[in-house]
């Protein structure tokens, strides 16, 4: 099998101004930080982002928001990123809030070739606005449409050279299903292994749907700034 | 647990809703405090939206694992027998009715069981996260909340004025002053904290509520 | 955590005449054979079955069909069970054929609280009949409704006493997602372990949704009759 | 691969559609024979509906594992780098357009690219299995079929008469006599097996087909 391992520069050739980009992560944790650094350096802008939250100002998609590279975001939560909130109030960042389960299902629909799904989530709330409502067996549901992207930026634990990837514990977060819902899937991993080292049950996303594997060169598992601050505070408090 | 007051009392009362083996989702803050007041012999499966079934207590910083975080992105742990699952599966559990109970904080709750806790337009816009899915999919939704705002205004209203998180979904409302059950015809005052009377609750509650013949003591 | 381990008799108290029952399996392989034997012995009848195929006459749901215990089946394929075909032509067995991906998604919808999903599968074919058609972004989709059951009969490799279950390789088949779509979920396993022996990433279906664990007492992994016959034929052919 | 005839020729011609690293689904029978004719340097990811990415060859009976079976319930193996996935994920791969090509046998195929291969009402009713999802979700659908029934009737029709498996989904039709590409305006005769002429194909084909200026040799 041909190798899908690329340099960061090669990965960045697929990322362009104005694209819709999914960021696999969890509030900025577990994200493809080195590719994001590359996007900042390359000057990528006008991004339509899809991410479970706006990250944090120093982490994940939050770093791109802070530098005004993101024009809109489809998300479930921006509470950990005051910069995103300020840009939203200032009309600089367009934010579409959707419930988290709906977020997951819409992306899953995009990846699974489904035209949408019916969810009870949001019935009787403002989430209904502009959406078709259907009644099935006497219960109301909203028709939610698929989400799909030009590029998905995925963070995984390990990859093999063929492009199989594996996560550790909650590291799958939103990374696992976003890999199905993009034209180009770029995965940033901590560790590269040979084909065959990941067993049939260890592989979380199969090689054929991964386009590029980038191996992180910096620290393998950096604790994020929020953690570092909270830890410093906790330890300071003990004194 | 007599003698508890304030938020500790709320958490302790909410904890009484659970039976051994229940699968629950507890919001950040007072709801999560419930685990400190579980009756003897009651073990819960605690869910975290990111995809944990069987969350344990917060680890020490030196034991924290960057690949093991909770719904808020904080270090997490997993109990013996606990597991991780995909984020889509996590919400299949929530939306599919597999979770026995959720305890949520709120900005407002009303006598129809409507809950508003995700935004104050123009002021506070964190987003709904997983709260709307919990409201839509979990059978028992316990609202754990201070009875009033710091300003003294009632949080238990005739009708929510903020955008809703869930329509007619609350099944129980627990404050530091009393416990209301949400019935088909309105909210029913079931228990009073020692020191509170029906009249005192009426004075600090905008919502109408039903007063049954027998009212228990909340503790 | 309380133990969910039961005897076969205890498991059978939940299975009643006239129920809708999902049979996790793969053409009769990987099914809860000992519970099915119990159903035959107990005389359970009038079953509305949901299974990926009609199994084989000597295996899985096929054994119940052979004994005329099944009145209808929602399935994708009956090609390996001539008895089912004969009963269908004789009007004794009602068969609803649905495409396999639709089968999986309808059960997933049932388990995930979704009111249905939109699939392109079956557009332009007889599968359209009686179904609502929606056009999303210029493409036609069929609205497919959830499948749900009274009882799901699941076969797994291992369980712990709390009810966590794990599969081996393709052993998950249709077992994994049927576990979400039933009021009562009964799992038949080859091996029982203590809580904690299955790690957080080994567990395929989490304990809270499993109601009963029955530990197989007979042969752990019986090769099915089809295999045995094919093997005998292959070996006979070599002589 | 000159000199091949019959079904071996069909399989060998279909194998030429693949490039290294393609993710494919091959039906039972002639389609699966394609793997024996792959050009040097072409490795495929073979999918099995039950949830295998990277199916290997059939194991010997003594190596068979009851927990590792293929779409038809037969003993399977997994190549180095292959993996198992959930059945729902398997069909997400199929329906979601992640599979590069599928090769299917058929009862009938027509000049619009319609395929009928799942039932003969009142006679043969195996069921559609995963075939309709493949027709709906896979970009390239190659029909690999005998040109005619044993009775001599053409299987390549103006319009299918049996219930359809997929509407307007075939992209290529390969028989032991010729290869048709399915174009927007009809099927185009692209290659002829040595010994066949346009006239001979016309005589055994009910469908109308377009005859381009240049026709290749099928081998």
PDB file of C-alpha atoms in Angstrom, chain A:
ATOM      1  CA  UNK A   1       0.000   0.000   0.000  1.00  0.00           C
ATOM      2  CA  UNK A   2       1.273   3.469  -0.834  1.00  0.00           C
ATOM      3  CA  UNK A   3       2.275   5.735   2.030  1.00  0.00           C
ATOM      4  CA  UNK A   4       0.042   8.658   2.930  1.00  0.00           C
ATOM      5  CA  UNK A   5       2.622  10.329   5.153  1.00  0.00           C
ATOM      6  CA  UNK A   6       3.175  13.962   4.181  1.00  0.00           C
ATOM      7  CA  UNK A   7       5.132  16.970   5.389  1.00  0.00           C
ATOM      8  CA  UNK A   8       3.256  19.849   6.931  1.00  0.00           C
ATOM      9  CA  UNK A   9       3.842  21.870   3.755  1.00  0.00           C
ATOM     10  CA  UNK A  10       2.257  19.160   1.638  1.00  0.00           C
ATOM     11  CA  UNK A  11      -0.741  19.015   3.956  1.00  0.00           C
ATOM     12  CA  UNK A  12      -1.127  22.778   3.809  1.00  0.00           C
ATOM     13  CA  UNK A  13      -1.347  22.761  -0.009  1.00  0.00           C
ATOM     14  CA  UNK A  14      -4.863  21.319   0.440  1.00  0.00           C
ATOM     15  CA  UNK A  15      -6.011  24.097   2.772  1.00  0.00           C
ATOM     16  CA  UNK A  16      -7.189  27.253   1.058  1.00  0.00           C
ATOM     17  CA  UNK A  17      -8.878  30.561   1.806  1.00  0.00           C
ATOM     18  CA  UNK A  18     -12.649  30.402   1.998  1.00  0.00           C
ATOM     19  CA  UNK A  19     -12.953  26.683   2.607  1.00  0.00           C
ATOM     20  CA  UNK A  20     -15.376  24.962   4.949  1.00  0.00           C
ATOM     21  CA  UNK A  21     -13.176  23.178   7.464  1.00  0.00           C
ATOM     22  CA  UNK A  22     -14.096  20.728  10.204  1.00  0.00           C
ATOM     23  CA  UNK A  23     -11.886  20.833  13.264  1.00  0.00           C
ATOM     24  CA  UNK A  24     -11.890  17.590  15.217  1.00  0.00           C
ATOM     25  CA  UNK A  25     -11.267  18.415  18.867  1.00  0.00           C
ATOM     26  CA  UNK A  26     -12.868  18.987  22.234  1.00  0.00           C
ATOM     27  CA  UNK A  27     -12.940  22.648  23.264  1.00  0.00           C
ATOM     28  CA  UNK A  28      -9.563  23.024  21.597  1.00  0.00           C
ATOM     29  CA  UNK A  29      -8.069  19.951  23.273  1.00  0.00           C
ATOM     30  CA  UNK A  30      -7.205  17.012  21.045  1.00  0.00           C
ATOM     31  CA  UNK A  31      -6.836  19.143  17.947  1.00  0.00           C
ATOM     32  CA  UNK A  32      -4.362  19.231  15.068  1.00  0.00           C
ATOM     33  CA  UNK A  33      -2.358  22.082  16.595  1.00  0.00           C
ATOM     34  CA  UNK A  34       0.667  21.921  14.317  1.00  0.00           C
ATOM     35  CA  UNK A  35      -1.410  22.062  11.150  1.00  0.00           C
ATOM     36  CA  UNK A  36      -3.304  25.001  12.682  1.00  0.00           C
ATOM     37  CA  UNK A  37       0.024  26.729  13.365  1.00  0.00           C
ATOM     38  CA  UNK A  38       0.854  26.176   9.712  1.00  0.00           C
ATOM     39  CA  UNK A  39      -2.487  27.703   8.660  1.00  0.00           C
ATOM     40  CA  UNK A  40      -1.732  30.778  10.764  1.00  0.00           C
ATOM     41  CA  UNK A  41       1.743  31.114   9.246  1.00  0.00           C
ATOM     42  CA  UNK A  42       0.481  30.599   5.703  1.00  0.00           C
ATOM     43  CA  UNK A  43      -2.158  33.287   6.177  1.00  0.00           C
ATOM     44  CA  UNK A  44      -5.228  31.127   5.507  1.00  0.00           C
ATOM     45  CA  UNK A  45      -8.386  33.210   6.017  1.00  0.00           C
ATOM     46  CA  UNK A  46     -12.148  33.423   5.487  1.00  0.00           C
ATOM     47  CA  UNK A  47     -12.674  29.995   6.969  1.00  0.00           C
ATOM     48  CA  UNK A  48     -16.146  28.597   7.520  1.00  0.00           C
ATOM     49  CA  UNK A  49     -15.448  26.481  10.580  1.00  0.00           C
ATOM     50  CA  UNK A  50     -17.355  23.512  11.969  1.00  0.00           C
ATOM     51  CA  UNK A  51     -16.273  22.593  15.486  1.00  0.00           C
ATOM     52  CA  UNK A  52     -17.979  21.369  18.645  1.00  0.00           C
ATOM     53  CA  UNK A  53     -16.978  24.627  20.369  1.00  0.00           C
ATOM     54  CA  UNK A  54     -15.010  27.760  19.570  1.00  0.00           C
ATOM     55  CA  UNK A  55     -12.054  26.225  21.371  1.00  0.00           C
ATOM     56  CA  UNK A  56     -10.044  28.526  23.594  1.00  0.00           C
ATOM     57  CA  UNK A  57      -8.208  31.663  22.509  1.00  0.00           C
ATOM     58  CA  UNK A  58      -4.856  29.891  22.697  1.00  0.00           C
ATOM     59  CA  UNK A  59      -5.965  26.527  21.429  1.00  0.00           C
ATOM     60  CA  UNK A  60      -7.486  24.722  18.486  1.00  0.00           C
ATOM     61  CA  UNK A  61      -9.780  26.662  16.177  1.00  0.00           C
ATOM     62  CA  UNK A  62      -9.764  29.400  18.840  1.00  0.00           C
ATOM     63  CA  UNK A  63      -6.298  30.453  17.682  1.00  0.00           C
ATOM     64  CA  UNK A  64      -7.617  31.050  14.171  1.00  0.00           C
ATOM     65  CA  UNK A  65     -10.612  32.948  15.552  1.00  0.00           C
ATOM     66  CA  UNK A  66      -8.320  35.166  17.637  1.00  0.00           C
ATOM     67  CA  UNK A  67      -6.422  36.108  14.477  1.00  0.00           C
ATOM     68  CA  UNK A  68      -9.674  36.828  12.598  1.00  0.00           C
ATOM     69  CA  UNK A  69      -9.199  34.000  10.126  1.00  0.00           C
ATOM     70  CA  UNK A  70     -12.668  32.554  10.736  1.00  0.00           C
ATOM     71  CA  UNK A  71     -15.726  34.237   9.245  1.00  0.00           C
ATOM     72  CA  UNK A  72     -18.354  31.792  10.524  1.00  0.00           C
ATOM     73  CA  UNK A  73     -18.628  28.831  12.822  1.00  0.00           C
ATOM     74  CA  UNK A  74     -21.218  26.097  13.242  1.00  0.00           C
ATOM     75  CA  UNK A  75     -20.879  25.020  16.843  1.00  0.00           C
ATOM     76  CA  UNK A  76     -22.578  24.006  20.078  1.00  0.00           C
ATOM     77  CA  UNK A  77     -20.783  26.193  22.609  1.00  0.00           C
ATOM     78  CA  UNK A  78     -18.470  29.210  22.781  1.00  0.00           C
ATOM     79  CA  UNK A  79     -18.391  29.641  26.544  1.00  0.00           C
ATOM     80  CA  UNK A  80     -14.696  28.880  26.871  1.00  0.00           C
ATOM     81  CA  UNK A  81     -13.662  31.455  24.298  1.00  0.00           C
ATOM     82  CA  UNK A  82     -14.450  35.084  25.250  1.00  0.00           C
ATOM     83  CA  UNK A  83     -12.698  36.268  22.091  1.00  0.00           C
ATOM     84  CA  UNK A  84     -15.275  34.435  19.997  1.00  0.00           C
ATOM     85  CA  UNK A  85     -18.086  35.955  22.068  1.00  0.00           C
ATOM     86  CA  UNK A  86     -16.707  39.476  21.564  1.00  0.00           C
ATOM     87  CA  UNK A  87     -16.328  38.942  17.807  1.00  0.00           C
ATOM     88  CA  UNK A  88     -19.869  37.590  17.667  1.00  0.00           C
ATOM     89  CA  UNK A  89     -21.295  40.633  19.456  1.00  0.00           C
ATOM     90  CA  UNK A  90     -19.210  42.902  17.213  1.00  0.00           C
ATOM     91  CA  UNK A  91     -20.645  41.204  14.112  1.00  0.00           C
ATOM     92  CA  UNK A  92     -17.227  39.933  13.050  1.00  0.00           C
ATOM     93  CA  UNK A  93     -17.938  36.262  13.569  1.00  0.00           C
ATOM     94  CA  UNK A  94     -21.131  34.589  12.427  1.00  0.00           C
ATOM     95  CA  UNK A  95     -22.132  31.863  14.892  1.00  0.00           C
ATOM     96  CA  UNK A  96     -24.732  29.153  14.287  1.00  0.00           C
ATOM     97  CA  UNK A  97     -25.520  27.341  17.519  1.00  0.00           C
ATOM     98  CA  UNK A  98     -26.822  23.809  17.235  1.00  0.00           C
ATOM     99  CA  UNK A  99     -27.431  21.198  19.932  1.00  0.00           C
ATOM    100  CA  UNK A 100     -24.481  18.885  20.440  1.00  0.00           C
ATOM    101  CA  UNK A 101     -26.287  15.651  19.583  1.00  0.00           C
ATOM    102  CA  UNK A 102     -27.629  17.309  16.438  1.00  0.00           C
ATOM    103  CA  UNK A 103     -24.114  18.501  15.623  1.00  0.00           C
ATOM    104  CA  UNK A 104     -22.834  14.909  15.804  1.00  0.00           C
ATOM    105  CA  UNK A 105     -25.724  13.479  13.779  1.00  0.00           C
ATOM    106  CA  UNK A 106     -25.575  16.135  11.055  1.00  0.00           C
ATOM    107  CA  UNK A 107     -21.898  15.389  10.501  1.00  0.00           C
ATOM    108  CA  UNK A 108     -22.571  11.656  10.637  1.00  0.00           C
ATOM    109  CA  UNK A 109     -25.289  12.137   7.978  1.00  0.00           C
ATOM    110  CA  UNK A 110     -22.793  14.038   5.834  1.00  0.00           C
ATOM    111  CA  UNK A 111     -20.317  11.210   6.101  1.00  0.00           C
ATOM    112  CA  UNK A 112     -22.807   8.384   5.694  1.00  0.00           C
ATOM    113  CA  UNK A 113     -24.563   9.651   2.571  1.00  0.00           C
ATOM    114  CA  UNK A 114     -27.805  10.364   4.403  1.00  0.00           C
ATOM    115  CA  UNK A 115     -29.885  13.363   3.381  1.00  0.00           C
ATOM    116  CA  UNK A 116     -30.700  14.207   6.972  1.00  0.00           C
ATOM    117  CA  UNK A 117     -32.312  12.855  10.106  1.00  0.00           C
ATOM    118  CA  UNK A 118     -35.291  13.540  12.331  1.00  0.00           C
ATOM    119  CA  UNK A 119     -34.489  14.535  15.888  1.00  0.00           C
ATOM    120  CA  UNK A 120     -36.736  15.504  18.791  1.00  0.00           C
ATOM    121  CA  UNK A 121     -33.970  17.766  20.085  1.00  0.00           C
ATOM    122  CA  UNK A 122     -34.898  21.430  19.915  1.00  0.00           C
ATOM    123  CA  UNK A 123     -38.649  20.924  19.502  1.00  0.00           C
ATOM    124  CA  UNK A 124     -40.412  23.815  21.233  1.00  0.00           C
ATOM    125  CA  UNK A 125     -37.257  25.983  21.182  1.00  0.00           C
ATOM    126  CA  UNK A 126     -35.720  28.559  18.842  1.00  0.00           C
ATOM    127  CA  UNK A 127     -33.776  25.730  17.195  1.00  0.00           C
ATOM    128  CA  UNK A 128     -37.010  25.042  15.304  1.00  0.00           C
ATOM    129  CA  UNK A 129     -36.735  28.299  13.373  1.00  0.00           C
ATOM    130  CA  UNK A 130     -36.384  27.755   9.640  1.00  0.00           C
ATOM    131  CA  UNK A 131     -36.545  23.994   9.914  1.00  0.00           C
ATOM    132  CA  UNK A 132     -39.061  21.521   8.595  1.00  0.00           C
ATOM    133  CA  UNK A 133     -41.064  19.729  11.285  1.00  0.00           C
ATOM    134  CA  UNK A 134     -42.412  16.204  10.772  1.00  0.00           C
ATOM    135  CA  UNK A 135     -44.720  14.171  12.970  1.00  0.00           C
ATOM    136  CA  UNK A 136     -43.881  10.474  13.201  1.00  0.00           C
ATOM    137  CA  UNK A 137     -46.117   8.189  15.290  1.00  0.00           C
ATOM    138  CA  UNK A 138     -47.590  11.230  17.016  1.00  0.00           C
ATOM    139  CA  UNK A 139     -44.266  12.767  18.054  1.00  0.00           C
ATOM    140  CA  UNK A 140     -42.731  15.919  16.558  1.00  0.00           C
ATOM    141  CA  UNK A 141     -39.259  15.900  15.068  1.00  0.00           C
ATOM    142  CA  UNK A 142     -37.047  18.448  13.330  1.00  0.00           C
ATOM    143  CA  UNK A 143     -35.507  17.571   9.997  1.00  0.00           C
ATOM    144  CA  UNK A 144     -31.804  18.256  10.375  1.00  0.00           C
ATOM    145  CA  UNK A 145     -29.609  18.381   7.285  1.00  0.00           C
ATOM    146  CA  UNK A 146     -26.141  16.941   6.705  1.00  0.00           C
ATOM    147  CA  UNK A 147     -22.934  18.833   7.346  1.00  0.00           C
ATOM    148  CA  UNK A 148     -20.031  18.282   4.998  1.00  0.00           C
ATOM    149  CA  UNK A 149     -16.708  20.044   4.489  1.00  0.00           C
ATOM    150  CA  UNK A 150     -13.874  20.671   2.082  1.00  0.00           C
ATOM    151  CA  UNK A 151     -11.285  19.623   4.628  1.00  0.00           C
ATOM    152  CA  UNK A 152     -11.426  17.780   7.956  1.00  0.00           C
ATOM    153  CA  UNK A 153      -8.513  18.354  10.314  1.00  0.00           C
ATOM    154  CA  UNK A 154      -8.304  15.315  12.536  1.00  0.00           C
ATOM    155  CA  UNK A 155      -6.087  14.596  15.511  1.00  0.00           C
ATOM    156  CA  UNK A 156      -5.357  10.965  16.368  1.00  0.00           C
ATOM    157  CA  UNK A 157      -2.950   9.079  18.573  1.00  0.00           C
ATOM    158  CA  UNK A 158      -1.331   6.730  16.077  1.00  0.00           C
ATOM    159  CA  UNK A 159      -1.433   6.174  12.359  1.00  0.00           C
ATOM    160  CA  UNK A 160       0.181   3.625  10.129  1.00  0.00           C
ATOM    161  CA  UNK A 161       1.709   4.634   6.839  1.00  0.00           C
ATOM    162  CA  UNK A 162      -1.335   3.397   4.903  1.00  0.00           C
ATOM    163  CA  UNK A 163      -3.542   5.857   6.811  1.00  0.00           C
ATOM    164  CA  UNK A 164      -5.247   3.700   9.410  1.00  0.00           C
ATOM    165  CA  UNK A 165      -5.706   5.701  12.599  1.00  0.00           C
ATOM    166  CA  UNK A 166      -6.304   4.939  16.272  1.00  0.00           C
ATOM    167  CA  UNK A 167      -7.416   7.099  19.185  1.00  0.00           C
ATOM    168  CA  UNK A 168      -6.764   6.792  22.916  1.00  0.00           C
ATOM    169  CA  UNK A 169      -9.675   6.999  25.396  1.00  0.00           C
ATOM    170  CA  UNK A 170     -11.669  10.210  24.898  1.00  0.00           C
ATOM    171  CA  UNK A 171      -9.224  11.270  22.202  1.00  0.00           C
ATOM    172  CA  UNK A 172     -11.785  10.223  19.605  1.00  0.00           C
ATOM    173  CA  UNK A 173     -14.002  13.183  20.653  1.00  0.00           C
ATOM    174  CA  UNK A 174     -15.355  14.654  17.399  1.00  0.00           C
ATOM    175  CA  UNK A 175     -12.346  13.399  15.430  1.00  0.00           C
ATOM    176  CA  UNK A 176     -13.734   9.979  14.641  1.00  0.00           C
ATOM    177  CA  UNK A 177     -16.820  10.938  12.677  1.00  0.00           C
ATOM    178  CA  UNK A 178     -15.532  14.143  11.061  1.00  0.00           C
ATOM    179  CA  UNK A 179     -13.097  11.928   9.153  1.00  0.00           C
ATOM    180  CA  UNK A 180     -16.056  10.683   7.094  1.00  0.00           C
ATOM    181  CA  UNK A 181     -17.481  14.071   6.170  1.00  0.00           C
ATOM    182  CA  UNK A 182     -14.874  15.873   4.081  1.00  0.00           C
ATOM    183  CA  UNK A 183     -13.393  15.843   0.593  1.00  0.00           C
ATOM    184  CA  UNK A 184      -9.885  15.897   2.064  1.00  0.00           C
ATOM    185  CA  UNK A 185      -9.090  14.305   5.403  1.00  0.00           C
ATOM    186  CA  UNK A 186      -5.818  15.327   7.045  1.00  0.00           C
ATOM    187  CA  UNK A 187      -4.846  13.612  10.266  1.00  0.00           C
ATOM    188  CA  UNK A 188      -2.167  14.841  12.669  1.00  0.00           C
ATOM    189  CA  UNK A 189      -0.784  12.056  14.850  1.00  0.00           C
ATOM    190  CA  UNK A 190       1.603  11.660  17.733  1.00  0.00           C
ATOM    191  CA  UNK A 191       3.119   8.451  16.509  1.00  0.00           C
ATOM    192  CA  UNK A 192       3.610   6.719  13.182  1.00  0.00           C
ATOM    193  CA  UNK A 193       3.785   2.927  12.974  1.00  0.00           C
ATOM    194  CA  UNK A 194       4.249   0.394  10.204  1.00  0.00           C
ATOM    195  CA  UNK A 195       1.264  -1.233   8.499  1.00  0.00           C
ATOM    196  CA  UNK A 196       0.296  -4.277  10.536  1.00  0.00           C
ATOM    197  CA  UNK A 197       1.257  -2.827  13.920  1.00  0.00           C
ATOM    198  CA  UNK A 198      -2.310  -1.669  14.508  1.00  0.00           C
ATOM    199  CA  UNK A 199      -4.523  -4.729  14.762  1.00  0.00           C
ATOM    200  CA  UNK A 200      -7.951  -5.093  13.104  1.00  0.00           C
ATOM    201  CA  UNK A 201      -9.746  -4.054  16.307  1.00  0.00           C
ATOM    202  CA  UNK A 202      -7.360  -1.257  17.271  1.00  0.00           C
ATOM    203  CA  UNK A 203      -7.994   0.705  14.099  1.00  0.00           C
ATOM    204  CA  UNK A 204     -10.717   3.293  14.704  1.00  0.00           C
ATOM    205  CA  UNK A 205     -10.916   4.796  11.225  1.00  0.00           C
ATOM    206  CA  UNK A 206      -9.897   2.705   8.242  1.00  0.00           C
ATOM    207  CA  UNK A 207      -7.167   3.800   5.864  1.00  0.00           C
ATOM    208  CA  UNK A 208      -9.252   4.270   2.698  1.00  0.00           C
ATOM    209  CA  UNK A 209     -10.951   7.392   4.004  1.00  0.00           C
ATOM    210  CA  UNK A 210      -7.813   9.143   5.268  1.00  0.00           C
ATOM    211  CA  UNK A 211      -5.986  11.209   2.644  1.00  0.00           C
ATOM    212  CA  UNK A 212      -2.914  12.516   4.451  1.00  0.00           C
ATOM    213  CA  UNK A 213      -1.032  11.630   7.616  1.00  0.00           C
ATOM    214  CA  UNK A 214       1.109  14.299   9.251  1.00  0.00           C
ATOM    215  CA  UNK A 215       3.316  13.273  12.151  1.00  0.00           C
ATOM    216  CA  UNK A 216       3.595  15.868  14.890  1.00  0.00           C
ATOM    217  CA  UNK A 217       7.177  17.010  15.422  1.00  0.00           C
ATOM    218  CA  UNK A 218       6.686  18.984  18.627  1.00  0.00           C
ATOM    219  CA  UNK A 219       5.626  17.837  22.072  1.00  0.00           C
ATOM    220  CA  UNK A 220       3.507  14.695  21.836  1.00  0.00           C
ATOM    221  CA  UNK A 221       0.788  15.533  24.325  1.00  0.00           C
ATOM    222  CA  UNK A 222       0.957  19.177  25.331  1.00  0.00           C
ATOM    223  CA  UNK A 223      -1.312  20.018  28.219  1.00  0.00           C
ATOM    224  CA  UNK A 224      -3.321  23.008  27.150  1.00  0.00           C
ATOM    225  CA  UNK A 225      -3.002  26.461  28.617  1.00  0.00           C
ATOM    226  CA  UNK A 226      -6.353  26.169  30.435  1.00  0.00           C
ATOM    227  CA  UNK A 227      -5.081  23.082  32.209  1.00  0.00           C
ATOM    228  CA  UNK A 228      -1.744  24.661  32.929  1.00  0.00           C
ATOM    229  CA  UNK A 229      -3.430  27.720  34.414  1.00  0.00           C
ATOM    230  CA  UNK A 230      -5.897  25.636  36.427  1.00  0.00           C
ATOM    231  CA  UNK A 231      -3.061  23.455  37.687  1.00  0.00           C
ATOM    232  CA  UNK A 232      -0.978  26.469  38.670  1.00  0.00           C
ATOM    233  CA  UNK A 233      -3.988  27.909  40.466  1.00  0.00           C
ATOM    234  CA  UNK A 234      -4.716  24.589  42.243  1.00  0.00           C
ATOM    235  CA  UNK A 235      -1.121  24.254  43.311  1.00  0.00           C
ATOM    236  CA  UNK A 236      -0.914  27.931  44.284  1.00  0.00           C
ATOM    237  CA  UNK A 237      -4.030  27.444  46.386  1.00  0.00           C
ATOM    238  CA  UNK A 238      -2.411  24.692  48.405  1.00  0.00           C
ATOM    239  CA  UNK A 239       0.421  26.872  49.637  1.00  0.00           C
TER     240      UNK A 239
END
